[in-house]
């Protein structure tokens, strides 16, 4: 008897898409090193992946995408590398503003923004302002962001407002992510299996996915694979299966 292997091609179920996908873009340095290139080259190509992922997420019908671009700990990197990441961020915001507008996309930036270079802060404010009424894909970029710092910031605001007690819904309003739903899926590339202080409060019930791919190689197919994997998970939010 001849055994025939049935190869099942899994496809995305568009009726069960994750609403919000968050990306921890890891592996730029290793990707560049493997090619004998400087780490900053990895960030440059990583920025291309970010653009590809935004375009494809929009096409698939995802509502919110978040990207961890610079953590509060990343200041410990060589100054040249830090400057280059900010330069890439600024260029990206300037060059994509028109296309965000045309495609009904909205930019928002979370993190301790007041410590970012002033020219970058200015471009962020401008792009957020001109895209604020757009109703399509929300692009949330975390720059100089730390999850614990976001929570502490929220608590300090609560104290300043004289709030004596609060529930989860009320607390959400004090977070920088107040306007967006919590991530359904968190993707960290390059095989590391940590959240590294990324949206600690918001990711309480997110599905986590850790592909081995380095971020500069994360493109359309990798995004689709992640969504298919997400759809194979059994999300119970602490309940039992009915
Ligand atoms: C992590 O890889 C990547 C970063 C800390 C920077 C991510 C920045 C970009 C993709 C640039 C484009 C986007 C914006 C908006 C600035 P790593 O350097 O830690 O890689 P490694 O773990 O291999 O060293």
mmCIF file of N, CA, C and O and ligand atoms in Angstrom, residues 25-30 39 43 46-47 50 69 74 77 81 85 88-89 141, ligand 1:
data_model
loop_
_atom_site.group_PDB
_atom_site.id
_atom_site.type_symbol
_atom_site.label_atom_id
_atom_site.label_comp_id
_atom_site.label_asym_id
_atom_site.label_seq_id
_atom_site.Cartn_x
_atom_site.Cartn_y
_atom_site.Cartn_z
ATOM 1 N N UNK A 25 11.057 43.738 18.240
ATOM 2 C CA UNK A 25 11.872 43.578 17.020
ATOM 3 C C UNK A 25 13.304 43.242 17.421
ATOM 4 O O UNK A 25 14.146 44.107 17.521
ATOM 5 N N UNK A 26 13.572 41.961 17.636
ATOM 6 C CA UNK A 26 14.895 41.579 18.137
ATOM 7 C C UNK A 26 15.725 40.907 17.038
ATOM 8 O O UNK A 26 15.175 40.302 16.113
ATOM 9 N N UNK A 27 17.042 41.012 17.177
ATOM 10 C CA UNK A 27 17.952 40.272 16.299
ATOM 11 C C UNK A 27 18.584 41.094 15.190
ATOM 12 O O UNK A 27 19.291 40.539 14.340
ATOM 13 N N UNK A 28 18.380 42.401 15.200
ATOM 14 C CA UNK A 28 18.983 43.240 14.141
ATOM 15 C C UNK A 28 20.507 43.141 14.159
ATOM 16 O O UNK A 28 21.148 43.035 13.107
ATOM 17 N N UNK A 29 21.083 43.196 15.373
ATOM 18 C CA UNK A 29 22.544 43.170 15.508
ATOM 19 C C UNK A 29 23.116 41.848 15.017
ATOM 20 O O UNK A 29 24.083 41.817 14.239
ATOM 21 N N UNK A 30 22.511 40.748 15.466
ATOM 22 C CA UNK A 30 23.001 39.413 15.065
ATOM 23 C C UNK A 30 22.864 39.208 13.555
ATOM 24 O O UNK A 30 23.735 38.641 12.910
ATOM 25 N N UNK A 39 26.170 46.793 13.201
ATOM 26 C CA UNK A 39 24.838 46.600 13.801
ATOM 27 C C UNK A 39 23.803 47.566 13.227
ATOM 28 O O UNK A 39 22.638 47.208 13.049
ATOM 29 N N UNK A 43 19.637 47.594 11.836
ATOM 30 C CA UNK A 43 18.507 48.473 12.172
ATOM 31 C C UNK A 43 17.893 49.068 10.904
ATOM 32 O O UNK A 43 16.684 49.247 10.804
ATOM 33 N N UNK A 46 15.977 46.444 9.371
ATOM 34 C CA UNK A 46 14.873 46.223 10.318
ATOM 35 C C UNK A 46 13.759 47.240 10.113
ATOM 36 O O UNK A 46 12.581 46.911 10.241
ATOM 37 N N UNK A 47 14.144 48.468 9.792
ATOM 38 C CA UNK A 47 13.132 49.499 9.540
ATOM 39 C C UNK A 47 12.331 49.145 8.282
ATOM 40 O O UNK A 47 11.131 49.448 8.195
ATOM 41 N N UNK A 50 9.752 46.728 9.327
ATOM 42 C CA UNK A 50 8.662 47.439 10.008
ATOM 43 C C UNK A 50 7.663 47.989 8.983
ATOM 44 O O UNK A 50 6.449 47.833 9.127
ATOM 45 N N UNK A 69 10.644 49.802 19.722
ATOM 46 C CA UNK A 69 11.774 50.299 18.920
ATOM 47 C C UNK A 69 12.962 50.720 19.774
ATOM 48 O O UNK A 69 14.101 50.650 19.316
ATOM 49 N N UNK A 74 18.029 50.728 26.441
ATOM 50 C CA UNK A 74 18.838 50.807 25.215
ATOM 51 C C UNK A 74 19.812 52.001 25.195
ATOM 52 O O UNK A 74 20.704 52.062 24.362
ATOM 53 N N UNK A 77 23.661 51.420 25.000
ATOM 54 C CA UNK A 77 24.374 51.037 23.761
ATOM 55 C C UNK A 77 25.311 52.162 23.341
ATOM 56 O O UNK A 77 25.158 53.306 23.788
ATOM 57 N N UNK A 81 25.150 54.067 17.821
ATOM 58 C CA UNK A 81 24.014 53.179 17.537
ATOM 59 C C UNK A 81 22.704 53.828 18.003
ATOM 60 O O UNK A 81 21.700 53.801 17.270
ATOM 61 N N UNK A 85 19.489 54.850 15.628
ATOM 62 C CA UNK A 85 18.097 54.387 15.808
ATOM 63 C C UNK A 85 17.147 55.589 15.795
ATOM 64 O O UNK A 85 16.106 55.567 15.132
ATOM 65 N N UNK A 88 16.848 56.895 12.231
ATOM 66 C CA UNK A 88 15.957 56.038 11.428
ATOM 67 C C UNK A 88 14.499 56.326 11.787
ATOM 68 O O UNK A 88 13.640 56.465 10.916
ATOM 69 N N UNK A 89 14.232 56.454 13.094
ATOM 70 C CA UNK A 89 12.850 56.711 13.545
ATOM 71 C C UNK A 89 12.348 58.028 12.956
ATOM 72 O O UNK A 89 11.228 58.113 12.445
ATOM 73 N N UNK A 141 4.233 53.101 18.298
ATOM 74 C CA UNK A 141 5.674 52.852 18.401
ATOM 75 C C UNK A 141 6.152 53.196 19.811
ATOM 76 O O UNK A 141 5.852 54.280 20.327
HETATM 77 C C1 LIG B 1 16.767 44.900 18.679
HETATM 78 O O1 LIG B 1 17.768 44.202 17.997
HETATM 79 C C2 LIG B 1 16.406 46.129 17.961
HETATM 80 C C3 LIG B 1 16.443 47.391 18.478
HETATM 81 C C4 LIG B 1 16.847 47.690 19.875
HETATM 82 C C5 LIG B 1 16.121 48.563 17.644
HETATM 83 C C6 LIG B 1 14.940 48.403 16.741
HETATM 84 C C7 LIG B 1 14.925 49.494 15.787
HETATM 85 C C8 LIG B 1 14.570 49.397 14.492
HETATM 86 C C9 LIG B 1 14.066 48.188 13.832
HETATM 87 C C10 LIG B 1 14.729 50.621 13.692
HETATM 88 C C11 LIG B 1 13.499 51.060 13.042
HETATM 89 C C12 LIG B 1 12.375 51.522 13.773
HETATM 90 C C13 LIG B 1 12.185 52.642 14.512
HETATM 91 C C14 LIG B 1 10.841 53.246 14.618
HETATM 92 C C15 LIG B 1 13.279 53.304 15.260
HETATM 93 P P1 LIG B 1 19.191 44.129 18.648
HETATM 94 O O2 LIG B 1 19.982 45.288 18.209
HETATM 95 O O3 LIG B 1 19.039 43.985 20.136
HETATM 96 O O4 LIG B 1 19.755 42.813 18.023
HETATM 97 P P2 LIG B 1 20.689 41.719 18.721
HETATM 98 O O5 LIG B 1 19.883 41.164 19.868
HETATM 99 O O6 LIG B 1 20.920 40.743 17.652
HETATM 100 O O7 LIG B 1 21.919 42.434 19.174
#
